[in-house]
Short mmCIF file of C-alpha atoms in Angstrom, two decimals:
data_model
loop_
_atom_site.label_atom_id
_atom_site.label_comp_id
_atom_site.label_asym_id
_atom_site.label_seq_id
_atom_site.Cartn_x
_atom_site.Cartn_y
_atom_site.Cartn_z
CA MET A 27 26.63 127.63 190.85
CA SER A 28 27.43 127.40 187.09
CA PRO A 29 30.76 126.66 185.82
CA PRO A 30 32.69 129.87 184.88
CA GLY A 31 31.68 131.07 181.28
CA ASN A 32 28.42 129.21 181.31
CA PRO A 33 25.05 130.89 181.91
CA PRO A 34 23.24 129.62 184.90
CA HIS A 35 20.46 127.20 184.16
CA VAL A 36 16.88 128.62 184.71
CA SER A 37 14.44 126.39 186.31
CA GLY A 38 11.44 126.10 183.95
CA GLY A 39 7.92 126.26 185.17
CA ASN A 40 7.41 122.66 184.42
CA GLY A 41 10.45 121.64 186.49
CA VAL A 42 12.93 121.26 183.72
CA ASN A 43 15.91 123.44 182.94
CA ALA A 44 14.71 126.14 180.71
CA GLU A 45 17.29 127.36 178.22
CA THR A 46 15.24 128.86 175.40
CA ALA A 47 12.48 131.33 174.89
CA LYS A 48 10.06 128.47 174.07
CA ASP A 49 10.87 126.94 177.47
CA VAL A 50 9.72 129.88 179.63
CA MET A 51 6.91 131.29 177.18
CA ASN A 52 3.27 131.02 177.90
CA PRO A 53 2.17 128.89 174.72
CA GLY A 54 -0.53 129.82 172.42
CA CYS A 55 -2.02 133.18 172.34
CA LYS A 56 -5.11 134.83 170.69
CA CYS A 57 -4.31 137.51 167.96
CA ILE A 58 -6.55 140.43 167.19
CA GLU A 59 -6.67 141.04 163.52
CA SER A 60 -5.19 144.13 162.37
CA ASP A 61 -8.55 145.57 160.88
CA GLU A 62 -10.40 145.00 164.32
CA SER A 63 -11.22 147.94 166.50
CA LEU A 64 -9.65 148.96 169.76
CA GLU A 65 -13.02 148.45 171.33
CA ARG A 66 -12.94 144.80 170.30
CA ALA A 67 -9.24 144.42 171.52
CA ALA A 68 -10.39 145.72 174.90
CA GLN A 69 -13.14 143.29 175.00
CA LEU A 70 -10.86 140.40 173.85
CA MET A 71 -8.38 141.39 176.61
CA GLU A 72 -11.19 141.35 179.28
CA GLU A 73 -12.37 137.93 178.17
CA LEU A 74 -8.96 136.40 178.13
CA GLY A 75 -7.62 138.08 181.30
CA VAL A 76 -4.72 139.66 179.50
CA GLY A 77 -3.24 143.00 179.22
CA ALA A 78 -1.88 142.68 175.60
CA LEU A 79 -2.74 141.07 172.37
CA PRO A 80 -0.52 140.26 169.33
CA ILE A 81 -1.73 141.96 166.14
CA CYS A 82 -1.90 139.63 163.23
CA GLY A 83 -2.76 140.23 159.75
CA PRO A 84 -4.95 137.90 157.41
CA ASP A 85 -1.92 135.92 156.76
CA ASP A 86 -1.62 135.10 160.64
CA ARG A 87 1.85 136.91 160.65
CA LEU A 88 2.60 139.24 163.57
CA LYS A 89 2.15 142.83 162.82
CA GLY A 90 2.66 144.29 166.34
CA ILE A 91 1.42 144.14 169.76
CA ILE A 92 -1.15 146.28 171.58
CA THR A 93 -1.47 146.81 175.27
CA ASP A 94 -4.26 148.02 177.47
CA ARG A 95 -2.29 151.04 178.19
CA ASP A 96 -1.85 151.71 174.48
CA ILE A 97 -5.64 151.94 174.22
CA VAL A 98 -5.94 154.44 177.06
CA VAL A 99 -2.93 156.61 176.32
CA LYS A 100 -2.67 156.55 172.48
CA CYS A 101 -6.61 156.53 171.85
CA ILE A 102 -8.81 157.49 174.68
CA ALA A 103 -6.56 160.11 176.17
CA GLN A 104 -6.18 161.77 172.72
CA GLY A 105 -9.96 161.84 172.31
CA LYS A 106 -10.23 159.18 169.80
CA ASN A 107 -13.08 156.81 169.57
CA PRO A 108 -11.82 153.18 170.20
CA SER A 109 -14.61 151.73 168.18
CA GLN A 110 -13.31 153.69 165.14
CA VAL A 111 -9.42 153.24 165.50
CA THR A 112 -8.18 149.81 164.47
CA ALA A 113 -5.41 147.72 166.05
CA GLY A 114 -3.38 147.90 163.06
CA GLU A 115 -3.14 151.78 163.55
CA MET A 116 -1.43 151.11 166.98
CA ALA A 117 1.01 148.38 165.62
CA THR A 118 4.39 150.06 165.94
CA GLY A 119 7.93 149.12 166.84
CA LEU A 120 7.61 145.42 166.17
CA VAL A 121 9.91 143.41 168.70
CA TRP A 122 9.88 139.55 168.94
CA VAL A 123 12.10 136.66 169.51
CA ALA A 124 12.82 133.27 168.06
CA SER A 125 11.58 130.35 169.85
CA ASP A 126 15.04 128.87 170.01
CA ALA A 127 16.70 132.13 171.27
CA SER A 128 18.38 131.83 174.61
CA ILE A 129 16.67 133.26 177.62
CA GLU A 130 19.36 135.88 177.94
CA GLU A 131 18.74 137.08 174.38
CA ALA A 132 14.95 137.28 175.21
CA LEU A 133 15.68 139.28 178.37
CA SER A 134 17.98 141.47 176.60
CA LYS A 135 15.48 142.51 173.95
CA MET A 136 12.87 143.22 176.59
CA GLU A 137 15.24 145.32 178.70
CA GLN A 138 16.60 147.13 175.61
CA ASN A 139 13.11 147.79 174.33
CA GLN A 140 11.64 148.66 177.89
CA ILE A 141 8.88 146.02 177.28
CA LYS A 142 7.17 143.71 179.61
CA ARG A 143 5.76 141.17 176.98
CA LEU A 144 7.65 139.61 174.18
CA PRO A 145 6.17 137.51 171.27
CA VAL A 146 7.83 134.37 170.50
CA ILE A 147 8.11 133.33 166.73
CA GLU A 148 8.72 130.02 165.22
CA ASN A 149 8.52 129.36 161.43
CA GLY A 150 7.24 132.82 160.91
CA ARG A 151 4.33 132.53 163.13
CA ILE A 152 3.55 133.57 166.75
CA ILE A 153 3.45 130.43 169.12
CA GLY A 154 3.37 132.21 172.42
CA MET A 155 4.36 135.25 174.59
CA ILE A 156 6.95 135.84 177.48
CA SER A 157 5.52 138.01 180.13
CA GLU A 158 6.77 139.26 183.49
CA ALA A 159 4.70 136.39 185.16
CA ASP A 160 6.49 133.79 183.10
CA LEU A 161 9.83 135.30 183.92
CA ALA A 162 8.72 135.37 187.59
CA LYS A 163 8.07 131.58 187.57
CA ASN A 164 11.28 130.72 185.78
CA LEU A 165 14.04 133.08 186.67
CA PRO A 166 16.03 133.00 189.91
CA ASP A 167 15.23 136.01 192.21
CA ASP A 168 18.50 137.94 191.54
CA GLN A 169 18.07 137.63 187.82
CA LEU A 170 14.38 138.65 187.98
CA ALA A 171 15.13 141.68 190.30
CA ASP A 172 17.87 142.79 187.80
CA PHE A 173 15.44 142.47 184.80
CA VAL A 174 12.71 144.49 186.63
CA HIS A 175 15.28 147.17 187.74
CA ARG A 176 16.42 147.52 184.21
CA VAL A 177 12.94 147.59 182.52
CA TYR A 178 11.51 150.03 184.99
CA ALA A 179 14.38 152.44 185.26
CA GLY A 180 13.66 153.81 182.01
CA VAL A 181 9.97 154.28 182.69
#
């Protein structure tokens, strides 16, 4: 048990105590260019085995994030053609966390925005993503259960 006033240390997936977003994130991630089609985004998700991709501009700066659900709900279900809609058109509500942010800050951002994936930024560039799987590997069970309850309570 942690001393009063100090947050509990979280065990990182690599066996060390995780204290920052960088400690729990999945390092490196493939971006989709903002001018690429949603069809290409879906293909890239399938190739990489992921459900979300960061959207980056030509300057390698994060512009947003697109999920497989976004493609289905905001494009296909509305009768739009995924080969004609760009990833940049879906880039809304950019939420991210600095690599040196505390795990508590990352969790708070995910909970407040009801998101399950959070880009991690360092020196203005995306260096990784925090997903539910990363949290499951790194958080104590009670903290993970609390997070899941808060994120899914608003869904």
